[in-house]
PDB file of N, CA and C in Angstrom:
ATOM      1  N   MET N   1     -15.457 -19.533   5.175  1.00 85.00           N
ATOM      2  CA  MET N   1     -14.154 -20.011   4.889  1.00 85.00           C
ATOM      3  C   MET N   1     -13.456 -19.208   3.956  1.00 85.00           C
ATOM      4  N   THR N   2     -12.121 -18.884   4.165  1.00 90.00           N
ATOM      5  CA  THR N   2     -11.364 -18.124   3.264  1.00 90.00           C
ATOM      6  C   THR N   2     -10.826 -19.037   2.191  1.00 90.00           C
ATOM      7  N   PHE N   3     -10.301 -18.362   1.088  1.00 92.00           N
ATOM      8  CA  PHE N   3      -9.513 -19.161   0.171  1.00 92.00           C
ATOM      9  C   PHE N   3      -8.383 -19.850   0.646  1.00 92.00           C
ATOM     10  N   TYR N   4      -7.705 -19.292   1.675  1.00 90.00           N
ATOM     11  CA  TYR N   4      -6.459 -19.892   2.194  1.00 90.00           C
ATOM     12  C   TYR N   4      -6.770 -21.093   3.093  1.00 90.00           C
ATOM     13  N   GLU N   5      -7.804 -20.949   3.775  1.00 92.00           N
ATOM     14  CA  GLU N   5      -8.400 -22.125   4.672  1.00 92.00           C
ATOM     15  C   GLU N   5      -8.738 -23.284   3.729  1.00 92.00           C
ATOM     16  N   MET N   6      -9.407 -22.913   2.628  1.00 95.00           N
ATOM     17  CA  MET N   6      -9.702 -24.028   1.525  1.00 95.00           C
ATOM     18  C   MET N   6      -8.517 -24.553   1.065  1.00 95.00           C
ATOM     19  N   ALA N   7      -7.552 -23.836   0.624  1.00 94.00           N
ATOM     20  CA  ALA N   7      -6.299 -24.201   0.032  1.00 94.00           C
ATOM     21  C   ALA N   7      -5.517 -25.171   1.077  1.00 94.00           C
ATOM     22  N   LEU N   8      -5.428 -24.704   2.304  1.00 92.00           N
ATOM     23  CA  LEU N   8      -4.756 -25.628   3.274  1.00 92.00           C
ATOM     24  C   LEU N   8      -5.452 -26.895   3.505  1.00 92.00           C
ATOM     25  N   ASP N   9      -6.783 -26.952   3.402  1.00 95.00           N
ATOM     26  CA  ASP N   9      -7.504 -28.188   3.533  1.00 95.00           C
ATOM     27  C   ASP N   9      -7.432 -29.091   2.355  1.00 95.00           C
ATOM     28  N   SER N  10      -6.963 -28.550   1.138  1.00 97.00           N
ATOM     29  CA  SER N  10      -7.046 -29.363  -0.140  1.00 97.00           C
ATOM     30  C   SER N  10      -5.973 -30.382  -0.141  1.00 97.00           C
ATOM     31  N   ASP N  11      -6.398 -31.588  -0.448  1.00 96.00           N
ATOM     32  CA  ASP N  11      -5.403 -32.770  -0.544  1.00 96.00           C
ATOM     33  C   ASP N  11      -4.525 -32.399  -1.800  1.00 96.00           C
ATOM     34  N   GLN N  12      -5.063 -31.771  -2.802  1.00 96.00           N
ATOM     35  CA  GLN N  12      -4.341 -31.408  -4.012  1.00 96.00           C
ATOM     36  C   GLN N  12      -3.232 -30.328  -3.838  1.00 96.00           C
ATOM     37  N   ILE N  13      -3.499 -29.315  -3.169  1.00 96.00           N
ATOM     38  CA  ILE N  13      -2.657 -28.217  -3.091  1.00 96.00           C
ATOM     39  C   ILE N  13      -2.176 -27.724  -1.658  1.00 96.00           C
ATOM     40  N   GLY N  14      -2.658 -28.293  -0.643  1.00 95.00           N
ATOM     41  CA  GLY N  14      -2.456 -28.003   0.628  1.00 95.00           C
ATOM     42  C   GLY N  14      -0.894 -28.068   0.959  1.00 95.00           C
ATOM     43  N   GLY N  15      -0.264 -29.025   0.491  1.00 93.00           N
ATOM     44  CA  GLY N  15       1.253 -29.116   0.746  1.00 93.00           C
ATOM     45  C   GLY N  15       2.005 -27.910   0.267  1.00 93.00           C
ATOM     46  N   HIS N  16       1.560 -27.231  -0.749  1.00 90.00           N
ATOM     47  CA  HIS N  16       2.251 -26.057  -1.190  1.00 90.00           C
ATOM     48  C   HIS N  16       2.329 -24.974  -0.240  1.00 90.00           C
ATOM     49  N   PHE N  17       1.345 -25.082   0.737  1.00 88.00           N
ATOM     50  CA  PHE N  17       1.281 -24.032   1.681  1.00 88.00           C
ATOM     51  C   PHE N  17       1.814 -24.251   3.148  1.00 88.00           C
ATOM     52  N   GLU N  18       2.398 -25.437   3.194  1.00 87.00           N
ATOM     53  CA  GLU N  18       3.045 -25.754   4.595  1.00 87.00           C
ATOM     54  C   GLU N  18       4.278 -24.915   4.800  1.00 87.00           C
ATOM     55  N   ASP N  19       4.515 -24.656   6.044  1.00 88.00           N
ATOM     56  CA  ASP N  19       5.791 -23.903   6.326  1.00 88.00           C
ATOM     57  C   ASP N  19       5.927 -22.593   5.550  1.00 88.00           C
ATOM     58  N   ILE N  20       4.754 -21.959   5.241  1.00 89.00           N
ATOM     59  CA  ILE N  20       4.849 -20.660   4.512  1.00 89.00           C
ATOM     60  C   ILE N  20       4.403 -19.654   5.449  1.00 89.00           C
ATOM     61  N   ASP N  21       5.076 -18.411   5.302  1.00 93.00           N
ATOM     62  CA  ASP N  21       4.597 -17.218   6.119  1.00 93.00           C
ATOM     63  C   ASP N  21       3.301 -16.768   5.436  1.00 93.00           C
ATOM     64  N   MET N  22       2.243 -17.196   6.006  1.00 91.00           N
ATOM     65  CA  MET N  22       0.942 -16.972   5.343  1.00 91.00           C
ATOM     66  C   MET N  22       0.547 -15.502   5.348  1.00 91.00           C
ATOM     67  N   PRO N  23       0.845 -14.659   6.323  1.00 93.00           N
ATOM     68  CA  PRO N  23       0.417 -13.217   6.138  1.00 93.00           C
ATOM     69  C   PRO N  23       1.127 -12.649   5.002  1.00 93.00           C
ATOM     70  N   ARG N  24       2.500 -12.993   4.789  1.00 93.00           N
ATOM     71  CA  ARG N  24       3.411 -12.530   3.630  1.00 93.00           C
ATOM     72  C   ARG N  24       2.776 -12.994   2.404  1.00 93.00           C
ATOM     73  N   LEU N  25       2.453 -14.181   2.350  1.00 90.00           N
ATOM     74  CA  LEU N  25       1.745 -14.829   1.146  1.00 90.00           C
ATOM     75  C   LEU N  25       0.482 -14.184   0.757  1.00 90.00           C
ATOM     76  N   ILE N  26      -0.327 -14.023   1.748  1.00 90.00           N
ATOM     77  CA  ILE N  26      -1.538 -13.286   1.506  1.00 90.00           C
ATOM     78  C   ILE N  26      -1.423 -11.886   0.861  1.00 90.00           C
ATOM     79  N   ASP N  27      -0.469 -11.172   1.603  1.00 91.00           N
ATOM     80  CA  ASP N  27      -0.076  -9.843   1.008  1.00 91.00           C
ATOM     81  C   ASP N  27       0.313  -9.867  -0.532  1.00 91.00           C
ATOM     82  N   HIS N  28       1.178 -10.768  -0.759  1.00 87.00           N
ATOM     83  CA  HIS N  28       1.640 -10.994  -2.157  1.00 87.00           C
ATOM     84  C   HIS N  28       0.638 -11.372  -3.081  1.00 87.00           C
ATOM     85  N   GLN N  29      -0.131 -12.338  -2.777  1.00 87.00           N
ATOM     86  CA  GLN N  29      -1.225 -12.824  -3.628  1.00 87.00           C
ATOM     87  C   GLN N  29      -2.319 -11.706  -3.872  1.00 87.00           C
ATOM     88  N   THR N  30      -2.584 -10.996  -2.797  1.00 88.00           N
ATOM     89  CA  THR N  30      -3.644  -9.903  -2.965  1.00 88.00           C
ATOM     90  C   THR N  30      -3.126  -8.955  -3.962  1.00 88.00           C
ATOM     91  N   LYS N  31      -1.820  -8.601  -3.920  1.00 88.00           N
ATOM     92  CA  LYS N  31      -1.235  -7.634  -4.805  1.00 88.00           C
ATOM     93  C   LYS N  31      -1.197  -8.287  -6.192  1.00 88.00           C
ATOM     94  N   PHE N  32      -0.831  -9.469  -6.352  1.00 86.00           N
ATOM     95  CA  PHE N  32      -0.860 -10.165  -7.571  1.00 86.00           C
ATOM     96  C   PHE N  32      -2.192 -10.211  -8.306  1.00 86.00           C
ATOM     97  N   VAL N  33      -3.156 -10.719  -7.611  1.00 84.00           N
ATOM     98  CA  VAL N  33      -4.584 -10.647  -8.115  1.00 84.00           C
ATOM     99  C   VAL N  33      -5.065  -9.242  -8.523  1.00 84.00           C
ATOM    100  N   SER N  34      -4.723  -8.255  -7.564  1.00 85.00           N
ATOM    101  CA  SER N  34      -5.056  -6.874  -7.993  1.00 85.00           C
ATOM    102  C   SER N  34      -4.552  -6.447  -9.226  1.00 85.00           C
ATOM    103  N   SER N  35      -3.111  -6.830  -9.377  1.00 85.00           N
ATOM    104  CA  SER N  35      -2.393  -6.482 -10.640  1.00 85.00           C
ATOM    105  C   SER N  35      -3.087  -6.990 -11.880  1.00 85.00           C
ATOM    106  N   LEU N  36      -3.535  -8.272 -11.755  1.00 82.00           N
ATOM    107  CA  LEU N  36      -4.138  -9.009 -12.875  1.00 82.00           C
ATOM    108  C   LEU N  36      -5.478  -8.346 -13.340  1.00 82.00           C
ATOM    109  N   VAL N  37      -6.213  -7.623 -12.492  1.00 79.00           N
ATOM    110  CA  VAL N  37      -7.465  -7.056 -12.791  1.00 79.00           C
ATOM    111  C   VAL N  37      -7.436  -5.614 -12.812  1.00 79.00           C
ATOM    112  N   GLY N  38      -6.271  -5.034 -13.084  1.00 81.00           N
ATOM    113  CA  GLY N  38      -6.033  -3.611 -13.288  1.00 81.00           C
ATOM    114  C   GLY N  38      -5.742  -2.783 -12.011  1.00 81.00           C
ATOM    115  N   GLY N  39      -5.487  -3.475 -10.980  1.00 81.00           N
ATOM    116  CA  GLY N  39      -5.117  -2.736  -9.692  1.00 81.00           C
ATOM    117  C   GLY N  39      -3.769  -2.073  -9.697  1.00 81.00           C
ATOM    118  N   PRO N  40      -3.438  -1.354  -8.642  1.00 83.00           N
ATOM    119  CA  PRO N  40      -2.282  -0.604  -8.709  1.00 83.00           C
ATOM    120  C   PRO N  40      -0.882  -1.377  -8.572  1.00 83.00           C
ATOM    121  N   ALA N  41      -0.977  -2.630  -8.072  1.00 80.00           N
ATOM    122  CA  ALA N  41       0.260  -3.405  -7.906  1.00 80.00           C
ATOM    123  C   ALA N  41       0.690  -3.823  -9.336  1.00 80.00           C
ATOM    124  N   SER N  42       1.941  -4.210  -9.415  1.00 82.00           N
ATOM    125  CA  SER N  42       2.550  -4.652 -10.758  1.00 82.00           C
ATOM    126  C   SER N  42       3.527  -5.690 -10.566  1.00 82.00           C
ATOM    127  N   PHE N  43       3.431  -6.827 -11.318  1.00 85.00           N
ATOM    128  CA  PHE N  43       4.335  -7.916 -11.171  1.00 85.00           C
ATOM    129  C   PHE N  43       4.727  -8.211 -12.632  1.00 85.00           C
ATOM    130  N   SER N  44       5.952  -8.377 -12.978  1.00 88.00           N
ATOM    131  CA  SER N  44       6.321  -8.802 -14.329  1.00 88.00           C
ATOM    132  C   SER N  44       6.158 -10.334 -14.498  1.00 88.00           C
ATOM    133  N   ASP N  45       6.038 -10.721 -15.654  1.00 90.00           N
ATOM    134  CA  ASP N  45       5.944 -12.137 -15.893  1.00 90.00           C
ATOM    135  C   ASP N  45       7.265 -12.837 -15.410  1.00 90.00           C
ATOM    136  N   GLU N  46       8.273 -12.269 -15.693  1.00 93.00           N
ATOM    137  CA  GLU N  46       9.607 -12.793 -15.184  1.00 93.00           C
ATOM    138  C   GLU N  46       9.558 -12.991 -13.579  1.00 93.00           C
ATOM    139  N   ARG N  47       9.074 -12.027 -12.906  1.00 90.00           N
ATOM    140  CA  ARG N  47       9.094 -12.143 -11.444  1.00 90.00           C
ATOM    141  C   ARG N  47       8.128 -13.185 -11.021  1.00 90.00           C
ATOM    142  N   ILE N  48       6.963 -13.346 -11.706  1.00 90.00           N
ATOM    143  CA  ILE N  48       5.946 -14.355 -11.299  1.00 90.00           C
ATOM    144  C   ILE N  48       6.558 -15.705 -11.664  1.00 90.00           C
ATOM    145  N   GLU N  49       7.165 -15.895 -12.854  1.00 93.00           N
ATOM    146  CA  GLU N  49       7.737 -17.125 -13.207  1.00 93.00           C
ATOM    147  C   GLU N  49       8.935 -17.507 -12.142  1.00 93.00           C
ATOM    148  N   ALA N  50       9.716 -16.527 -11.759  1.00 93.00           N
ATOM    149  CA  ALA N  50      10.737 -16.957 -10.812  1.00 93.00           C
ATOM    150  C   ALA N  50      10.292 -17.332  -9.486  1.00 93.00           C
ATOM    151  N   VAL N  51       9.246 -16.653  -9.073  1.00 90.00           N
ATOM    152  CA  VAL N  51       8.617 -16.997  -7.654  1.00 90.00           C
ATOM    153  C   VAL N  51       8.089 -18.448  -7.685  1.00 90.00           C
ATOM    154  N   HIS N  52       7.488 -18.764  -8.777  1.00 91.00           N
ATOM    155  CA  HIS N  52       6.928 -20.203  -8.897  1.00 91.00           C
ATOM    156  C   HIS N  52       7.798 -21.271  -9.367  1.00 91.00           C
ATOM    157  N   ARG N  53       8.981 -20.868  -9.936  1.00 91.00           N
ATOM    158  CA  ARG N  53       9.804 -21.921 -10.506  1.00 91.00           C
ATOM    159  C   ARG N  53      10.082 -23.239  -9.848  1.00 91.00           C
ATOM    160  N   ASN N  54      10.438 -23.026  -8.549  1.00 90.00           N
ATOM    161  CA  ASN N  54      10.979 -24.284  -7.906  1.00 90.00           C
ATOM    162  C   ASN N  54       9.805 -24.926  -7.102  1.00 90.00           C
ATOM    163  N   LEU N  55       8.596 -24.500  -7.304  1.00 91.00           N
ATOM    164  CA  LEU N  55       7.396 -25.036  -6.582  1.00 91.00           C
ATOM    165  C   LEU N  55       6.842 -26.267  -7.155  1.00 91.00           C
ATOM    166  N   ASN N  56       7.133 -26.581  -8.361  1.00 92.00           N
ATOM    167  CA  ASN N  56       6.678 -27.866  -9.049  1.00 92.00           C
ATOM    168  C   ASN N  56       5.237 -27.883  -9.091  1.00 92.00           C
ATOM    169  N   ILE N  57       4.510 -26.798  -9.437  1.00 95.00           N
ATOM    170  CA  ILE N  57       3.118 -26.714  -9.576  1.00 95.00           C
ATOM    171  C   ILE N  57       2.698 -27.301 -10.816  1.00 95.00           C
ATOM    172  N   SER N  58       1.799 -28.259 -10.745  1.00 95.00           N
ATOM    173  CA  SER N  58       1.259 -29.092 -11.849  1.00 95.00           C
ATOM    174  C   SER N  58      -0.026 -28.329 -12.417  1.00 95.00           C
ATOM    175  N   HIS N  59      -0.503 -28.776 -13.612  1.00 96.00           N
ATOM    176  CA  HIS N  59      -1.699 -28.284 -14.165  1.00 96.00           C
ATOM    177  C   HIS N  59      -2.903 -28.676 -13.197  1.00 96.00           C
ATOM    178  N   ALA N  60      -2.875 -29.783 -12.651  1.00 96.00           N
ATOM    179  CA  ALA N  60      -3.848 -30.184 -11.753  1.00 96.00           C
ATOM    180  C   ALA N  60      -3.898 -29.245 -10.387  1.00 96.00           C
ATOM    181  N   ASP N  61      -2.728 -28.849  -9.967  1.00 97.00           N
ATOM    182  CA  ASP N  61      -2.612 -27.947  -8.860  1.00 97.00           C
ATOM    183  C   ASP N  61      -3.189 -26.614  -9.332  1.00 97.00           C
ATOM    184  N   PHE N  62      -2.752 -26.163 -10.433  1.00 97.00           N
ATOM    185  CA  PHE N  62      -3.293 -24.835 -10.869  1.00 97.00           C
ATOM    186  C   PHE N  62      -4.858 -24.859 -11.019  1.00 97.00           C
ATOM    187  N   ASP N  63      -5.354 -25.994 -11.581  1.00 97.00           N
ATOM    188  CA  ASP N  63      -6.775 -26.121 -11.684  1.00 97.00           C
ATOM    189  C   ASP N  63      -7.437 -26.072 -10.426  1.00 97.00           C
ATOM    190  N   GLU N  64      -6.995 -26.857  -9.424  1.00 98.00           N
ATOM    191  CA  GLU N  64      -7.601 -26.831  -7.982  1.00 98.00           C
ATOM    192  C   GLU N  64      -7.480 -25.501  -7.421  1.00 98.00           C
ATOM    193  N   MET N  65      -6.361 -24.806  -7.564  1.00 96.00           N
ATOM    194  CA  MET N  65      -6.345 -23.451  -7.025  1.00 96.00           C
ATOM    195  C   MET N  65      -7.395 -22.510  -7.675  1.00 96.00           C
ATOM    196  N   ALA N  66      -7.525 -22.541  -9.024  1.00 97.00           N
ATOM    197  CA  ALA N  66      -8.531 -21.679  -9.648  1.00 97.00           C
ATOM    198  C   ALA N  66     -10.026 -22.045  -9.165  1.00 97.00           C
ATOM    199  N   GLU N  67     -10.256 -23.301  -8.964  1.00 98.00           N
ATOM    200  CA  GLU N  67     -11.548 -23.743  -8.596  1.00 98.00           C
ATOM    201  C   GLU N  67     -11.804 -23.257  -7.177  1.00 98.00           C
ATOM    202  N   LEU N  68     -10.861 -23.382  -6.261  1.00 97.00           N
ATOM    203  CA  LEU N  68     -11.084 -22.959  -4.955  1.00 97.00           C
ATOM    204  C   LEU N  68     -11.202 -21.470  -4.803  1.00 97.00           C
ATOM    205  N   PHE N  69     -10.425 -20.717  -5.608  1.00 96.00           N
ATOM    206  CA  PHE N  69     -10.375 -19.306  -5.790  1.00 96.00           C
ATOM    207  C   PHE N  69     -11.875 -18.789  -6.191  1.00 96.00           C
ATOM    208  N   ALA N  70     -12.427 -19.482  -7.248  1.00 97.00           N
ATOM    209  CA  ALA N  70     -13.674 -19.201  -7.747  1.00 97.00           C
ATOM    210  C   ALA N  70     -14.797 -19.347  -6.652  1.00 97.00           C
ATOM    211  N   GLU N  71     -14.662 -20.495  -6.046  1.00 97.00           N
ATOM    212  CA  GLU N  71     -15.557 -20.921  -4.903  1.00 97.00           C
ATOM    213  C   GLU N  71     -15.615 -19.927  -3.874  1.00 97.00           C
ATOM    214  N   ALA N  72     -14.366 -19.444  -3.443  1.00 95.00           N
ATOM    215  CA  ALA N  72     -14.233 -18.483  -2.329  1.00 95.00           C
ATOM    216  C   ALA N  72     -14.843 -17.118  -2.730  1.00 95.00           C
ATOM    217  N   LEU N  73     -14.523 -16.719  -3.897  1.00 94.00           N
ATOM    218  CA  LEU N  73     -15.148 -15.372  -4.411  1.00 94.00           C
ATOM    219  C   LEU N  73     -16.664 -15.499  -4.416  1.00 94.00           C
ATOM    220  N   SER N  74     -17.194 -16.528  -4.889  1.00 97.00           N
ATOM    221  CA  SER N  74     -18.707 -16.698  -4.822  1.00 97.00           C
ATOM    222  C   SER N  74     -19.174 -16.675  -3.490  1.00 97.00           C
ATOM    223  N   MET N  75     -18.578 -17.419  -2.604  1.00 96.00           N
ATOM    224  CA  MET N  75     -19.059 -17.430  -1.216  1.00 96.00           C
ATOM    225  C   MET N  75     -19.096 -16.149  -0.578  1.00 96.00           C
ATOM    226  N   HIS N  76     -18.184 -15.210  -1.014  1.00 94.00           N
ATOM    227  CA  HIS N  76     -18.053 -13.866  -0.476  1.00 94.00           C
ATOM    228  C   HIS N  76     -18.852 -12.870  -1.396  1.00 94.00           C
ATOM    229  N   GLY N  77     -19.753 -13.385  -2.193  1.00 96.00           N
ATOM    230  CA  GLY N  77     -20.603 -12.518  -2.870  1.00 96.00           C
ATOM    231  C   GLY N  77     -20.266 -11.778  -4.229  1.00 96.00           C
ATOM    232  N   MET N  78     -19.184 -12.137  -4.674  1.00 94.00           N
ATOM    233  CA  MET N  78     -18.718 -11.711  -5.937  1.00 94.00           C
ATOM    234  C   MET N  78     -19.537 -12.206  -7.135  1.00 94.00           C
ATOM    235  N   GLU N  79     -19.869 -11.248  -8.041  1.00 96.00           N
ATOM    236  CA  GLU N  79     -20.857 -11.556  -9.147  1.00 96.00           C
ATOM    237  C   GLU N  79     -20.043 -12.630 -10.077  1.00 96.00           C
ATOM    238  N   ASP N  80     -20.838 -13.416 -10.709  1.00 97.00           N
ATOM    239  CA  ASP N  80     -20.205 -14.463 -11.597  1.00 97.00           C
ATOM    240  C   ASP N  80     -19.417 -13.806 -12.703  1.00 97.00           C
ATOM    241  N   GLY N  81     -19.857 -12.686 -13.394  1.00 96.00           N
ATOM    242  CA  GLY N  81     -19.100 -12.040 -14.334  1.00 96.00           C
ATOM    243  C   GLY N  81     -17.717 -11.603 -13.935  1.00 96.00           C
ATOM    244  N   HIS N  82     -17.709 -11.079 -12.713  1.00 93.00           N
ATOM    245  CA  HIS N  82     -16.397 -10.600 -12.153  1.00 93.00           C
ATOM    246  C   HIS N  82     -15.539 -11.761 -11.729  1.00 93.00           C
ATOM    247  N   ILE N  83     -16.079 -12.754 -11.303  1.00 95.00           N
ATOM    248  CA  ILE N  83     -15.330 -14.101 -11.043  1.00 95.00           C
ATOM    249  C   ILE N  83     -14.759 -14.553 -12.336  1.00 95.00           C
ATOM    250  N   LYS N  84     -15.460 -14.582 -13.391  1.00 96.00           N
ATOM    251  CA  LYS N  84     -15.008 -15.109 -14.730  1.00 96.00           C
ATOM    252  C   LYS N  84     -13.798 -14.073 -15.225  1.00 96.00           C
ATOM    253  N   ILE N  85     -13.903 -12.854 -15.012  1.00 93.00           N
ATOM    254  CA  ILE N  85     -12.795 -11.842 -15.311  1.00 93.00           C
ATOM    255  C   ILE N  85     -11.602 -12.192 -14.611  1.00 93.00           C
ATOM    256  N   ALA N  86     -11.630 -12.381 -13.218  1.00 92.00           N
ATOM    257  CA  ALA N  86     -10.541 -12.765 -12.404  1.00 92.00           C
ATOM    258  C   ALA N  86      -9.934 -14.040 -12.870  1.00 92.00           C
ATOM    259  N   LEU N  87     -10.754 -15.100 -13.005  1.00 95.00           N
ATOM    260  CA  LEU N  87     -10.215 -16.380 -13.517  1.00 95.00           C
ATOM    261  C   LEU N  87      -9.518 -16.359 -14.876  1.00 95.00           C
ATOM    262  N   ASN N  88      -9.966 -15.615 -15.701  1.00 95.00           N
ATOM    263  CA  ASN N  88      -9.503 -15.424 -17.143  1.00 95.00           C
ATOM    264  C   ASN N  88      -8.057 -14.801 -16.966  1.00 95.00           C
ATOM    265  N   ALA N  89      -8.010 -13.796 -16.043  1.00 92.00           N
ATOM    266  CA  ALA N  89      -6.691 -13.062 -15.800  1.00 92.00           C
ATOM    267  C   ALA N  89      -5.643 -14.049 -15.133  1.00 92.00           C
ATOM    268  N   ILE N  90      -6.139 -15.021 -14.341  1.00 93.00           N
ATOM    269  CA  ILE N  90      -5.220 -15.860 -13.583  1.00 93.00           C
ATOM    270  C   ILE N  90      -4.900 -17.002 -14.708  1.00 93.00           C
ATOM    271  N   GLU N  91      -5.797 -17.455 -15.435  1.00 96.00           N
ATOM    272  CA  GLU N  91      -5.452 -18.441 -16.469  1.00 96.00           C
ATOM    273  C   GLU N  91      -4.410 -17.937 -17.407  1.00 96.00           C
ATOM    274  N   SER N  92      -4.411 -16.607 -17.636  1.00 94.00           N
ATOM    275  CA  SER N  92      -3.479 -16.071 -18.680  1.00 94.00           C
ATOM    276  C   SER N  92      -2.079 -16.280 -18.223  1.00 94.00           C
ATOM    277  N   LYS N  93      -1.858 -16.563 -16.892  1.00 94.00           N
ATOM    278  CA  LYS N  93      -0.502 -16.724 -16.328  1.00 94.00           C
ATOM    279  C   LYS N  93      -0.180 -18.210 -16.134  1.00 94.00           C
ATOM    280  N   ARG N  94      -1.077 -19.119 -16.503  1.00 96.00           N
ATOM    281  CA  ARG N  94      -0.813 -20.576 -16.260  1.00 96.00           C
ATOM    282  C   ARG N  94       0.583 -20.974 -16.713  1.00 96.00           C
ATOM    283  N   SER N  95       0.997 -20.527 -17.988  1.00 95.00           N
ATOM    284  CA  SER N  95       2.180 -21.001 -18.604  1.00 95.00           C
ATOM    285  C   SER N  95       3.513 -20.495 -17.848  1.00 95.00           C
ATOM    286  N   ILE N  96       3.349 -19.462 -16.951  1.00 95.00           N
ATOM    287  CA  ILE N  96       4.523 -19.071 -16.261  1.00 95.00           C
ATOM    288  C   ILE N  96       4.401 -19.539 -14.755  1.00 95.00           C
ATOM    289  N   ILE N  97       3.377 -20.101 -14.344  1.00 95.00           N
ATOM    290  CA  ILE N  97       3.197 -20.542 -13.093  1.00 95.00           C
ATOM    291  C   ILE N  97       3.393 -22.160 -12.970  1.00 95.00           C
ATOM    292  N   VAL N  98       2.882 -22.820 -13.898  1.00 96.00           N
ATOM    293  CA  VAL N  98       2.958 -24.329 -13.966  1.00 96.00           C
ATOM    294  C   VAL N  98       4.303 -24.737 -14.348  1.00 96.00           C
ATOM    295  N   ALA N  99       4.894 -25.618 -13.622  1.00 89.00           N
ATOM    296  CA  ALA N  99       6.337 -26.155 -13.969  1.00 89.00           C
ATOM    297  C   ALA N  99       6.187 -26.805 -15.355  1.00 89.00           C
ATOM    298  N   ARG N 100       7.200 -26.523 -16.000  1.00 71.00           N
ATOM    299  CA  ARG N 100       7.237 -27.077 -17.433  1.00 71.00           C
ATOM    300  C   ARG N 100       7.334 -28.640 -17.467  1.00 71.00           C
ATOM    301  N   ASP N 101       7.880 -29.173 -16.498  1.00 67.00           N
ATOM    302  CA  ASP N 101       7.987 -30.676 -16.487  1.00 67.00           C
ATOM    303  C   ASP N 101       7.044 -31.446 -15.533  1.00 67.00           C
ATOM    304  N   ALA N 102       6.047 -30.471 -14.999  1.00 58.00           N
ATOM    305  CA  ALA N 102       5.026 -31.069 -14.064  1.00 58.00           C
ATOM    306  C   ALA N 102       3.939 -31.731 -14.957  1.00 58.00           C
ATOM    307  N   ALA N 103       3.377 -32.809 -14.272  1.00 53.00           N
ATOM    308  CA  ALA N 103       2.221 -33.415 -14.981  1.00 53.00           C
ATOM    309  C   ALA N 103       1.003 -32.611 -15.068  1.00 53.00           C
TER     310      ALA N 103
END
């Protein structure tokens, strides 16, 4: 199962992915994660915040996404140490992804 299949199945975050151009989203998120772990793509904090601003992402949504992401990486054979590095990089962006007024 892919991360996106898991996310779509999630009661917590599945709604965020309805009516989304999934191939486009997958491309952007692949570049985003790559940029976080030193890859060639680059996204400014301002751009990341702008993209997520109107999505009303809560801390619970963010936590669910991170948990599913870690599970998907593990299922596909990534070593625990590398998963931790990826999750720490994603966690560093929590304050610009989670809506300021979200629960």
